[in-house]
Amino acid sequence: MTLGQNPAEDAAENTQEDFLRQLRQTFAQFSNEIPLYLFSEKGKGDDVYVEATRQVIRVFRNLTSKITVKEYTLDHELAKKWKVDSSPTLLIDPDRYNIRWVGAPIGEEGRSFLEAMILIGLGKSNVSDQSRSVLERIDAARNVKIFVSPTCPYCPQQVVNGLKAAIERPEIVFLEIIDIQCRPDLAEKYNAHSVPQAYANETLIGQGAQQEEVFMFSMHKLDVQTLFIPESTDKLVKTDVVIVGGGPAGLSAGIYTVRSGLKTALIERDALGGQVALTPVVENYPGFMQVGGKTLVDIMVQHTLEHVQIYQGEEVLEIKPGETFELQTTRRKFHTKTVLLATGATHRHLGVSGEKRLSGRGVSYCSTCDGPLFKAKKVIIVGGGNSAVTEALHLRHIGVDVTLVHRRDKLRAQDVLANQLNENGIEVLWNTQVHEIKGKERVQAVILKNNRTGESSEMAVDGVFVAIGYIPAVELAKKTGLELNPEGYIRHDGYHRTNIAGIYSAGDVEGGYKQIVIATGQGAAAAMTIFEDLINPYWKKEQAC
Ligand code: NAP
């Protein structure tokens, strides 16, 4: 069949022609030369990956004269100068950038290569303003490795993130794109069994393709981040509601206040999600049979971010009551009609000798965070509530040798959880209290005391996990003059109104059942009270009487 006789073939040809025309138009705008340097091992110039790389380059060179290419072997001076020791390695404009492909940019990676040519040819990183502000905060080198494969459709997104960073901050971002098929040894070394996988300074920063800002933030923090909260530079924020605390109560309150038409700001000094973010697995939040605490938090935060500006990493120092409340944080001022305190609760400490000194050196309050460090080691977990049992099970599942130490002969935890201790062969020391935690640099042993017999014993352990409940975070409430109940929680009227008109409370800081579903419900209820009170302020009625 000759050309013109098959409509499907003609359409494909036309589409390809259109695409090439568009590419030529884009390439015609290139202001920069793009010098490429291809390195291969001596005597292996006909290697399949080297040849594939040449072919890709040839395709692009047919479209623009701005791309030049030089080939060298690994024993050349330039290979030493640019520290190239793997074949093939392709360097892109190495006098301006630190970008190298280890392997061939073929298959799906052709898309990444095209993006690299466009960004470098146009001399633009194309990063978003938010990404740029994160990149500006990085003050030390980042050696980024992104593992990819030619058949991975998600990889180009992550590679483009790396390219943008390397073009925006060429003096500190050193990017290596590594094809796991070409370098299985490196994939093995970095455990990159699924791609894309990104490392910065030998630390995992991303598994799977990340949103651009999340990638930049992970590279900045040298840790896998799952969220990016845009930063504000405003010195004064005027709003209807300020929510203090970004746990489930505060997050759900924010969704409700905004949907009631109230301008809302949420301030969180630490990590969003409160205690939930540290809970290994949640099995009783409706709609989720089983979900990681952090995953649940991420979903809640994403939802809240749709509505509310979140100010994370700043602390409310003072609340000045008045017609309008004035809040001073570590970064700015807020003027607001109402304040909702959803400050939650913090870990209760054992208060025994050695606990404070060895905190972070074997004493931990977060099994989700620190558990993996104790794999195949021996630890105790102290407590008898839902937290202690859930965390004991988590530790056991990740391969930690864990014993539960409880001060009574009956657990406070729900039966369904308590039964699993037995099923998982977790030993429980009943009627036992920790008397002392011993160790020089790190935890080495605990002194245990039996409450019934009064007997003391020493047990060699590598870690002590403490899960003995929480104490309400009421410092700010006390400073502002809010009344507390005899248990030390914020006193409220059943509708979340505190003793100061215009200030409300919700969640664990109010005491009662500490359940995620209850905290979210309280947040919603407090938001609805705020809405009703702003329409019909009860404090004005009181003044009028
Ligand atoms: P909790 O229920 O208050 O239990 C605290 C445990 O620590 C109790 O067993 C208590 O012993 C023990 N304890 C307290 N002070 C102690 C001390 N100085 N020395 C030794 N042991 C001490 O606290 P939690 O387990 O952290 O749970 C807090 C809330 O979160 C609860 O409402 C819980 O239901 C909820 N939560 C729910 C889930 C879930 O549903 N999946 C998971 C985690 C937490 P006694 O029993 O002798 O008082």
Coordinates of C-alpha atoms and ligand atoms in Angstrom, one line a residue:
M1 CA 0.0 0.0 0.0
T2 CA 1.3 3.4 -0.9
L3 CA 1.2 6.5 1.3
G4 CA -2.2 8.2 1.1
Q5 CA -4.1 5.0 0.8
N6 CA -4.5 4.1 4.5
P7 CA -6.3 6.8 6.5
A8 CA -5.0 5.5 9.9
E9 CA -1.4 5.6 8.8
D10 CA -1.9 9.0 7.2
A11 CA -3.4 10.4 10.5
A12 CA -0.4 9.0 12.5
E13 CA 2.1 10.5 10.0
N14 CA 0.3 13.8 10.3
T15 CA 0.3 13.8 14.1
Q16 CA 4.0 13.0 14.1
E17 CA 4.7 15.7 11.6
D18 CA 2.7 18.2 13.7
F19 CA 4.7 17.1 16.8
L20 CA 8.0 17.6 15.0
R21 CA 7.0 21.0 13.7
Q22 CA 6.1 22.1 17.2
L23 CA 9.4 20.8 18.5
R24 CA 11.3 22.7 15.8
Q25 CA 9.4 25.8 16.8
T26 CA 10.2 25.4 20.5
F27 CA 13.9 24.5 19.7
A28 CA 14.1 27.6 17.4
Q29 CA 13.6 29.7 20.6
F30 CA 16.7 28.2 22.3
S31 CA 19.0 31.0 23.4
N32 CA 21.6 28.5 24.8
E33 CA 24.0 26.0 23.2
I34 CA 23.6 22.5 24.7
P35 CA 27.0 20.8 24.8
L36 CA 26.6 17.1 25.5
Y37 CA 29.5 14.8 26.5
L38 CA 29.1 11.1 26.1
F39 CA 31.5 8.8 27.9
S40 CA 31.9 5.1 27.3
E41 CA 34.3 2.4 28.3
K42 CA 37.3 1.9 25.9
G43 CA 36.5 -0.9 23.5
K44 CA 32.8 -0.9 24.3
G45 CA 31.7 1.9 22.0
D46 CA 29.3 -0.4 20.3
D47 CA 27.6 -1.4 23.6
V48 CA 23.8 -1.4 23.2
Y49 CA 23.2 1.4 25.8
V50 CA 25.9 3.6 24.2
E51 CA 24.5 3.1 20.8
A52 CA 20.9 3.8 22.1
T53 CA 22.2 7.1 23.7
R54 CA 23.8 8.1 20.4
Q55 CA 20.5 7.4 18.6
V56 CA 18.5 9.6 21.0
I57 CA 21.0 12.4 20.6
R58 CA 20.9 12.1 16.8
V59 CA 17.1 12.5 16.8
F60 CA 17.4 15.8 18.8
R61 CA 20.3 17.1 16.8
N62 CA 18.2 16.7 13.6
L63 CA 15.8 19.3 15.1
T64 CA 18.3 21.9 16.3
S65 CA 21.9 22.9 15.7
K66 CA 22.2 24.1 19.2
I67 CA 23.0 20.6 20.5
T68 CA 26.6 19.6 20.1
V69 CA 28.0 16.2 21.1
K70 CA 31.5 15.0 21.9
E71 CA 32.5 11.4 22.8
Y72 CA 35.2 10.3 25.1
T73 CA 36.3 7.1 26.7
L74 CA 36.5 6.7 30.5
D75 CA 40.2 7.0 30.6
H76 CA 40.1 10.5 29.1
E77 CA 41.3 13.5 31.1
L78 CA 37.7 15.0 31.0
A79 CA 36.3 11.8 32.6
K80 CA 38.7 12.4 35.5
K81 CA 37.9 16.1 35.6
W82 CA 34.1 15.4 35.8
K83 CA 34.5 12.2 37.9
V84 CA 32.9 9.9 35.3
D85 CA 33.5 6.2 35.9
S86 CA 30.4 4.5 34.4
S87 CA 29.6 3.6 30.8
P88 CA 27.6 5.1 29.3
T89 CA 27.4 8.4 31.1
L90 CA 26.0 11.5 29.4
L91 CA 26.8 14.9 30.8
I92 CA 24.7 17.9 29.9
D93 CA 26.5 21.3 29.7
P94 CA 28.9 20.3 32.5
D95 CA 30.5 23.8 32.6
R96 CA 27.1 25.2 33.8
Y97 CA 25.2 22.4 35.3
N98 CA 25.8 19.2 37.2
I99 CA 23.4 16.9 35.4
R100 CA 24.3 13.4 34.2
W101 CA 22.5 10.4 32.9
V102 CA 24.0 7.1 33.9
G103 CA 22.6 4.7 31.3
A104 CA 20.6 5.6 28.2
P105 CA 17.7 8.1 28.1
I106 CA 15.5 5.7 26.2
G107 CA 11.9 4.6 26.4
E108 CA 9.9 6.7 28.9
E109 CA 13.2 8.5 29.7
G110 CA 13.1 10.0 26.2
R111 CA 10.4 12.4 27.7
S112 CA 12.8 13.4 30.5
F113 CA 15.6 14.0 28.0
L114 CA 13.3 16.2 25.8
E115 CA 12.4 18.2 28.9
A116 CA 16.1 18.6 29.8
M117 CA 16.9 19.9 26.3
I118 CA 14.0 22.4 26.4
L119 CA 14.8 23.7 29.9
I120 CA 18.5 24.0 29.2
G121 CA 18.0 25.4 25.7
L122 CA 15.7 28.1 27.0
G123 CA 17.9 28.6 30.1
K124 CA 14.9 28.4 32.5
S125 CA 14.3 26.1 35.4
N126 CA 10.5 26.6 35.2
V127 CA 10.2 26.0 39.0
S128 CA 7.1 27.4 40.7
D129 CA 7.5 30.3 43.1
Q130 CA 6.8 28.0 46.0
S131 CA 9.5 25.6 44.8
R132 CA 11.9 28.5 44.3
S133 CA 11.4 29.7 47.9
V134 CA 12.2 26.2 49.2
L135 CA 15.3 25.9 47.0
E136 CA 16.5 29.3 48.2
R137 CA 16.5 27.9 51.8
I138 CA 18.9 25.1 50.9
D139 CA 22.4 26.2 51.9
A140 CA 24.5 23.1 51.4
A141 CA 25.2 20.7 48.5
R142 CA 22.6 18.1 47.5
N143 CA 23.8 15.1 45.7
V144 CA 20.6 13.8 44.2
K145 CA 20.3 10.3 42.6
I146 CA 17.1 9.4 40.9
F147 CA 16.7 5.8 39.9
V148 CA 14.6 5.2 36.8
S149 CA 13.8 2.6 34.2
P150 CA 12.9 3.1 30.5
T151 CA 9.5 1.3 31.1
C152 CA 8.4 3.5 34.0
P153 CA 5.8 6.0 33.0
Y154 CA 6.0 7.8 36.4
C155 CA 9.8 8.3 36.3
P156 CA 9.9 11.4 34.0
Q157 CA 7.9 13.4 36.5
Q158 CA 10.4 12.8 39.2
V159 CA 13.4 13.3 36.8
V160 CA 12.0 16.7 35.7
N161 CA 11.7 17.7 39.4
G162 CA 15.4 16.9 39.7
L163 CA 16.3 18.7 36.5
K164 CA 14.4 21.8 37.6
A165 CA 16.3 21.8 40.9
A166 CA 19.6 21.3 39.2
I167 CA 19.0 24.1 36.7
E168 CA 17.7 26.5 39.4
R169 CA 20.5 25.9 41.8
P170 CA 23.4 24.6 39.7
E171 CA 26.0 25.5 42.4
I172 CA 24.5 23.1 45.0
V173 CA 22.3 20.5 43.2
F174 CA 24.3 17.6 41.6
L175 CA 21.8 15.4 39.7
E176 CA 22.4 11.8 38.6
I177 CA 19.7 10.0 36.7
I178 CA 20.4 6.3 37.0
D179 CA 18.9 3.6 34.8
I180 CA 18.4 0.5 37.0
Q181 CA 18.6 -1.8 34.0
C182 CA 22.0 -0.4 33.0
R183 CA 23.3 -0.2 36.6
P184 CA 21.6 -3.1 38.5
D185 CA 24.5 -3.0 41.0
L186 CA 23.7 0.6 42.1
A187 CA 20.0 -0.3 42.2
E188 CA 20.8 -3.2 44.5
K189 CA 23.1 -1.0 46.7
Y190 CA 20.3 1.6 47.1
N191 CA 17.5 -0.9 47.4
A192 CA 15.9 0.7 44.4
H193 CA 13.6 -2.2 43.6
S194 CA 10.8 0.1 42.6
V195 CA 11.2 3.2 40.5
P196 CA 11.3 6.2 40.6
Q197 CA 13.2 6.4 43.8
A198 CA 15.1 9.5 44.8
Y199 CA 18.0 10.0 47.2
A200 CA 19.7 13.2 48.3
N201 CA 23.0 13.0 50.2
E202 CA 22.5 9.2 50.5
T203 CA 19.2 9.6 52.2
L204 CA 15.9 8.5 50.7
I205 CA 13.8 11.5 49.9
G206 CA 11.1 10.1 47.5
Q207 CA 9.5 6.9 46.6
G208 CA 7.3 7.2 43.5
A209 CA 6.7 10.5 41.6
Q210 CA 6.3 13.5 43.8
Q211 CA 4.5 16.8 43.3
E212 CA 7.2 19.4 42.4
E213 CA 7.0 21.3 45.7
V214 CA 7.0 18.1 47.7
F215 CA 10.1 16.9 46.0
M216 CA 11.9 20.2 46.6
F217 CA 10.8 20.2 50.3
S218 CA 12.0 16.6 50.7
M219 CA 15.4 17.5 49.2
H220 CA 15.5 20.5 51.6
K221 CA 14.6 18.4 54.6
L222 CA 16.6 15.4 53.5
D223 CA 13.6 13.2 54.4
V224 CA 10.6 11.9 52.6
Q225 CA 7.9 14.5 52.8
T226 CA 4.4 13.8 51.8
L227 CA 2.9 17.3 52.0
F228 CA 3.9 20.8 51.1
I229 CA 2.3 23.6 53.0
P230 CA 2.8 26.9 51.2
E231 CA 4.5 29.6 53.3
S232 CA 3.1 33.0 53.9
T233 CA 5.2 36.2 54.4
D234 CA 2.3 38.3 55.7
K235 CA 3.1 40.2 58.9
L236 CA -0.5 40.7 59.8
V237 CA -3.4 38.3 59.0
K238 CA -7.0 39.4 59.6
T239 CA -9.5 36.7 59.9
D240 CA -12.8 35.5 61.5
V241 CA -11.4 32.4 63.2
V242 CA -7.9 31.3 64.2
I243 CA -7.6 27.7 65.1
V244 CA -4.7 26.8 67.3
G245 CA -3.6 23.2 66.7
G246 CA -3.5 21.0 63.6
G247 CA -4.7 17.7 64.9
P248 CA -8.0 16.0 63.8
A249 CA -10.1 18.5 65.8
G250 CA -8.5 21.6 64.4
L251 CA -8.4 20.2 60.9
S252 CA -12.0 19.3 60.8
A253 CA -13.0 22.6 62.5
G254 CA -11.2 24.4 59.6
I255 CA -13.2 22.6 57.0
Y256 CA -16.5 23.5 58.8
T257 CA -15.8 27.2 59.5
V258 CA -14.7 27.9 55.9
R259 CA -17.7 26.1 54.6
S260 CA -19.8 28.4 56.8
G261 CA -18.3 31.4 55.1
L262 CA -15.8 32.3 57.9
K263 CA -12.3 33.3 57.0
T264 CA -10.1 30.9 58.8
A265 CA -6.4 30.5 59.6
L266 CA -5.0 27.4 61.3
I267 CA -1.7 27.6 63.3
E268 CA 0.3 24.5 64.2
R269 CA 3.7 24.7 65.9
D270 CA 4.9 21.1 65.3
A271 CA 3.8 18.4 62.9
L272 CA 0.2 18.3 61.6
G273 CA -2.0 15.5 62.8
G274 CA -1.1 15.5 66.4
Q275 CA -1.0 12.1 68.1
V276 CA -2.6 10.4 65.1
A277 CA 0.4 11.0 62.9
L278 CA 2.4 8.9 65.4
T279 CA -0.1 6.1 65.5
P280 CA 1.1 3.1 63.5
V281 CA -2.2 1.8 62.4
V282 CA -5.8 3.1 62.9
E283 CA -8.6 0.5 62.6
N284 CA -11.6 2.4 64.0
Y285 CA -12.0 5.5 61.9
P286 CA -15.1 5.0 59.8
G287 CA -14.4 4.6 56.1
F288 CA -11.0 3.0 56.7
M289 CA -10.8 -0.6 57.7
Q290 CA -7.1 -0.2 58.3
V291 CA -5.0 2.9 57.6
G292 CA -1.6 4.2 58.7
G293 CA -2.0 7.2 61.1
K294 CA 0.3 9.4 59.0
T295 CA -1.7 8.4 55.8
L296 CA -4.9 9.4 57.5
V297 CA -3.4 12.7 58.6
D298 CA -2.2 13.4 55.1
I299 CA -5.7 12.9 53.7
M300 CA -7.2 15.1 56.3
V301 CA -4.5 17.9 55.8
Q302 CA -5.0 17.8 52.0
H303 CA -8.7 18.1 52.5
T304 CA -8.3 21.0 55.0
L305 CA -5.8 22.8 52.7
E306 CA -8.5 23.0 50.1
H307 CA -10.2 25.5 52.4
V308 CA -7.9 26.9 55.0
Q309 CA -4.5 28.6 55.0
I310 CA -2.3 26.6 57.4
Y311 CA 0.6 28.3 59.2
Q312 CA 2.8 25.5 60.2
G313 CA 6.0 25.7 62.3
E314 CA 4.9 28.8 64.2
E315 CA 3.9 29.0 67.8
V316 CA 1.2 31.2 69.3
L317 CA 2.9 33.1 72.1
E318 CA 0.1 35.2 73.4
I319 CA -3.7 35.8 72.9
K320 CA -4.8 39.3 73.9
P321 CA -8.6 39.3 74.4
G322 CA -10.6 42.3 73.3
E323 CA -13.3 43.3 70.7
T324 CA -10.9 41.7 68.3
F325 CA -8.4 39.1 69.6
E326 CA -4.8 39.8 68.9
L327 CA -2.6 36.7 68.6
Q328 CA 1.2 37.0 68.4
T329 CA 3.0 34.1 67.0
T330 CA 6.7 33.5 66.5
R331 CA 6.3 34.9 62.9
R332 CA 3.4 37.4 62.7
K333 CA 0.3 38.8 64.2
F334 CA -3.3 37.7 63.7
H335 CA -6.4 39.8 64.3
T336 CA -9.4 37.6 64.7
K337 CA -13.0 37.6 65.9
T338 CA -12.8 34.2 67.5
V339 CA -10.2 31.7 68.6
L340 CA -10.5 27.9 68.7
L341 CA -8.0 26.1 70.9
A342 CA -7.5 22.5 69.7
T343 CA -4.0 22.2 71.2
G344 CA -4.4 18.5 72.0
A345 CA -2.3 16.6 74.5
T346 CA 1.4 15.7 74.9
H347 CA 3.0 12.4 76.1
R348 CA 3.0 11.7 79.8
H349 CA 6.5 10.9 81.1
L350 CA 7.3 8.2 83.6
G351 CA 9.3 10.5 85.8
V352 CA 11.9 7.9 86.8
S353 CA 15.6 8.2 87.1
G354 CA 17.4 8.0 83.7
E355 CA 14.3 8.8 81.6
K356 CA 15.2 12.4 80.8
R357 CA 18.9 11.8 80.3
L358 CA 18.4 8.9 78.0
S359 CA 15.5 10.3 76.0
G360 CA 16.4 10.0 72.3
R361 CA 19.1 7.5 73.3
G362 CA 16.9 4.5 73.7
V363 CA 14.0 6.1 75.6
S364 CA 11.3 6.9 73.1
Y365 CA 7.7 8.1 73.0
C366 CA 7.0 7.2 69.4
S367 CA 7.2 3.6 68.2
T368 CA 6.3 4.6 64.6
C369 CA 9.2 7.0 64.5
D370 CA 11.9 5.1 66.3
G371 CA 10.7 1.4 66.2
P372 CA 12.8 0.5 63.0
L373 CA 16.0 1.5 64.9
F374 CA 15.3 -1.4 67.3
K375 CA 14.8 -4.2 64.8
A376 CA 16.1 -7.5 66.3
K377 CA 16.8 -5.7 69.6
K378 CA 15.1 -6.1 72.9
V379 CA 12.8 -3.4 74.2
I380 CA 10.1 -2.9 76.8
I381 CA 6.9 -0.8 76.2
V382 CA 5.4 0.7 79.3
G383 CA 1.6 1.1 79.7
G384 CA -1.6 -0.8 79.6
G385 CA -3.9 1.3 77.3
N386 CA -4.7 1.2 73.7
S387 CA -1.6 3.1 72.8
A388 CA 0.8 0.7 74.5
V389 CA -0.9 -2.4 73.0
T390 CA -1.1 -1.0 69.5
E391 CA 2.5 0.1 69.6
A392 CA 3.7 -3.3 71.1
L393 CA 2.0 -5.0 68.2
H394 CA 3.6 -2.6 65.7
L395 CA 7.0 -3.2 67.2
R396 CA 6.5 -6.9 67.1
H397 CA 5.5 -6.8 63.4
I398 CA 8.6 -4.9 62.4
G399 CA 10.8 -7.5 64.1
V400 CA 11.5 -5.9 67.5
D401 CA 11.7 -8.2 70.5
V402 CA 9.2 -6.4 72.8
T403 CA 7.8 -7.0 76.3
L404 CA 4.9 -5.1 77.7
V405 CA 5.3 -3.8 81.2
H406 CA 2.0 -2.9 83.0
R407 CA 1.5 -1.6 86.5
R408 CA -1.7 -3.5 87.1
D409 CA -3.0 -7.1 86.4
K410 CA -5.6 -5.9 83.9
L411 CA -5.1 -3.9 80.7
R412 CA -7.1 -0.7 80.1
A413 CA -6.9 -1.4 76.3
Q414 CA -9.9 -2.8 74.4
D415 CA -10.2 -6.6 74.5
V416 CA -9.9 -6.9 70.7
L417 CA -6.4 -5.3 71.0
A418 CA -5.5 -7.1 74.2
N419 CA -6.2 -10.5 72.7
Q420 CA -3.8 -9.8 69.9
L421 CA -0.9 -9.6 72.4
N422 CA -1.4 -13.2 73.2
E423 CA -1.9 -14.2 69.6
N424 CA 1.4 -12.5 68.7
G425 CA 3.3 -14.1 71.6
I426 CA 4.1 -10.8 73.3
E427 CA 5.1 -11.3 76.9
V428 CA 3.4 -9.1 79.5
L429 CA 5.0 -8.3 82.9
W430 CA 2.0 -7.7 85.1
N431 CA 2.0 -5.6 88.3
T432 CA 5.3 -4.2 87.3
Q433 CA 6.7 -0.7 87.3
V434 CA 9.8 0.8 85.9
H435 CA 11.9 2.1 88.8
E436 CA 15.0 3.3 86.9
I437 CA 16.4 3.4 83.4
K438 CA 20.1 2.6 83.2
G439 CA 22.8 3.2 80.6
K440 CA 25.9 5.4 80.0
E441 CA 25.5 6.7 76.4
R442 CA 22.4 4.6 75.6
V443 CA 19.8 2.6 77.4
Q444 CA 21.3 -0.7 78.6
A445 CA 18.9 -1.9 81.3
V446 CA 15.8 -1.2 83.4
I447 CA 15.2 -1.8 87.1
L448 CA 11.7 -3.2 87.4
K449 CA 9.7 -3.5 90.6
N450 CA 6.9 -5.9 91.3
N451 CA 4.0 -4.0 93.0
R452 CA 2.7 -7.0 94.7
T453 CA 5.9 -8.6 96.0
G454 CA 8.0 -5.5 96.2
E455 CA 10.8 -7.4 94.5
S456 CA 13.2 -5.6 92.2
S457 CA 15.0 -7.0 89.2
E458 CA 17.3 -5.8 86.5
M459 CA 16.4 -6.5 82.8
A460 CA 18.9 -5.9 80.0
V461 CA 17.2 -3.9 77.2
D462 CA 18.2 -1.7 74.3
G463 CA 15.1 0.5 74.4
V464 CA 12.3 1.7 76.5
F465 CA 9.1 2.9 74.8
V466 CA 6.8 4.9 77.0
A467 CA 3.0 4.9 76.2
I468 CA 1.3 5.8 79.4
G469 CA -1.2 8.4 78.2
Y470 CA -1.2 12.1 77.7
I471 CA -1.4 15.3 79.5
P472 CA -3.4 18.2 78.0
A473 CA -1.5 21.0 76.3
V474 CA -3.0 23.9 78.2
E475 CA -0.1 26.3 78.7
L476 CA -1.6 28.8 76.3
A477 CA -5.1 28.3 77.7
K478 CA -3.8 29.0 81.2
K479 CA -1.8 32.0 80.1
T480 CA -4.9 33.5 78.4
G481 CA -7.0 33.0 81.6
L482 CA -9.2 30.1 80.5
E483 CA -10.6 28.0 83.3
L484 CA -9.6 24.3 83.6
N485 CA -11.6 21.4 85.1
P486 CA -10.3 19.5 88.1
E487 CA -8.5 17.0 85.7
G488 CA -6.6 19.9 84.1
Y489 CA -8.5 20.1 80.8
I490 CA -10.2 23.2 79.4
R491 CA -13.6 23.7 80.9
H492 CA -16.4 24.4 78.4
D493 CA -20.2 24.7 78.3
G494 CA -20.9 21.5 76.3
Y495 CA -21.0 23.6 73.1
H496 CA -17.2 24.2 73.3
R497 CA -17.5 27.8 74.6
T498 CA -14.9 28.5 77.3
N499 CA -15.2 31.1 80.1
I500 CA -13.8 33.8 77.7
A501 CA -16.4 34.9 75.1
G502 CA -15.1 34.3 71.7
I503 CA -12.6 31.6 72.7
Y504 CA -13.6 27.9 72.1
S505 CA -12.0 24.5 72.6
A506 CA -12.2 21.1 70.9
G507 CA -10.5 17.7 70.9
D508 CA -8.1 16.1 73.4
V509 CA -7.5 19.4 75.2
E510 CA -11.1 19.1 76.6
G511 CA -10.5 15.6 78.0
G512 CA -13.0 12.8 77.6
Y513 CA -12.6 9.9 75.1
K514 CA -9.4 10.4 73.1
Q515 CA -10.6 9.0 69.8
I516 CA -9.9 10.5 66.3
V517 CA -13.5 10.3 65.4
I518 CA -14.5 12.1 68.5
A519 CA -11.9 14.8 68.0
T520 CA -13.1 15.4 64.4
G521 CA -16.7 15.6 65.6
Q522 CA -15.8 18.0 68.4
G523 CA -13.9 20.2 65.9
A524 CA -17.0 20.3 63.6
A525 CA -19.3 21.0 66.6
A526 CA -17.1 23.8 67.8
A527 CA -17.0 25.3 64.3
M528 CA -20.8 25.3 64.1
T529 CA -21.1 27.0 67.5
I530 CA -18.6 29.7 66.4
F531 CA -20.7 30.3 63.2
E532 CA -23.9 30.6 65.3
D533 CA -22.3 32.9 67.8
L534 CA -20.8 35.2 65.2
I535 CA -24.2 35.6 63.6
N536 CA -25.9 36.0 66.9
P537 CA -23.2 36.9 69.5
Y538 CA -24.4 35.7 73.0
W539 CA -21.9 38.0 74.7
K540 CA -23.6 41.0 73.2
K541 CA -27.0 39.7 74.6
E542 CA -25.3 39.2 78.0
Q543 CA -24.0 42.8 77.9
A544 CA -27.5 44.1 77.0
C545 CA -29.3 42.3 79.9
Ligands
NAP1 P1 -4.6 5.6 78.5 O1 -5.8 5.0 77.9 O2 -4.8 6.8 79.5 O3 -3.7 4.5 79.2 C1 -2.6 4.9 79.9 C2 -2.0 3.6 80.5 O4 -0.7 4.0 81.1 C3 -2.8 3.0 81.5 O5 -2.8 1.6 81.4 C4 -2.1 3.4 82.8 O6 -2.2 2.4 83.8 C5 -0.7 3.5 82.4 N1 0.0 4.5 83.2 C6 -0.3 5.8 83.4 N2 0.6 6.4 84.2 C7 1.6 5.5 84.4 C8 2.8 5.5 85.1 N3 3.2 6.6 85.7 N4 3.5 4.4 85.2 C9 3.1 3.3 84.6 N5 1.9 3.2 83.9 C10 1.2 4.3 83.8 O7 -3.6 6.2 77.4 P2 -3.3 5.7 75.9 O8 -3.2 4.3 75.9 O9 -2.2 6.6 75.5 O10 -4.6 6.2 75.2 C11 -5.1 7.5 75.2 C12 -6.4 7.6 74.5 O11 -6.2 7.4 73.2 C13 -7.4 6.6 75.0 O12 -8.7 7.2 75.1 C14 -7.3 5.5 74.0 O13 -8.5 4.8 73.9 C15 -7.0 6.3 72.7 N6 -6.3 5.5 71.8 C16 -7.1 4.8 70.9 C17 -6.5 4.0 70.0 C18 -7.4 3.2 69.1 O14 -8.6 3.2 69.3 N7 -6.9 2.5 68.1 C19 -5.1 3.8 69.9 C20 -4.4 4.6 70.8 C21 -5.0 5.4 71.7 P3 -3.6 2.1 84.5 O15 -4.4 1.3 83.6 O16 -3.2 1.4 85.8 O17 -4.2 3.4 84.8

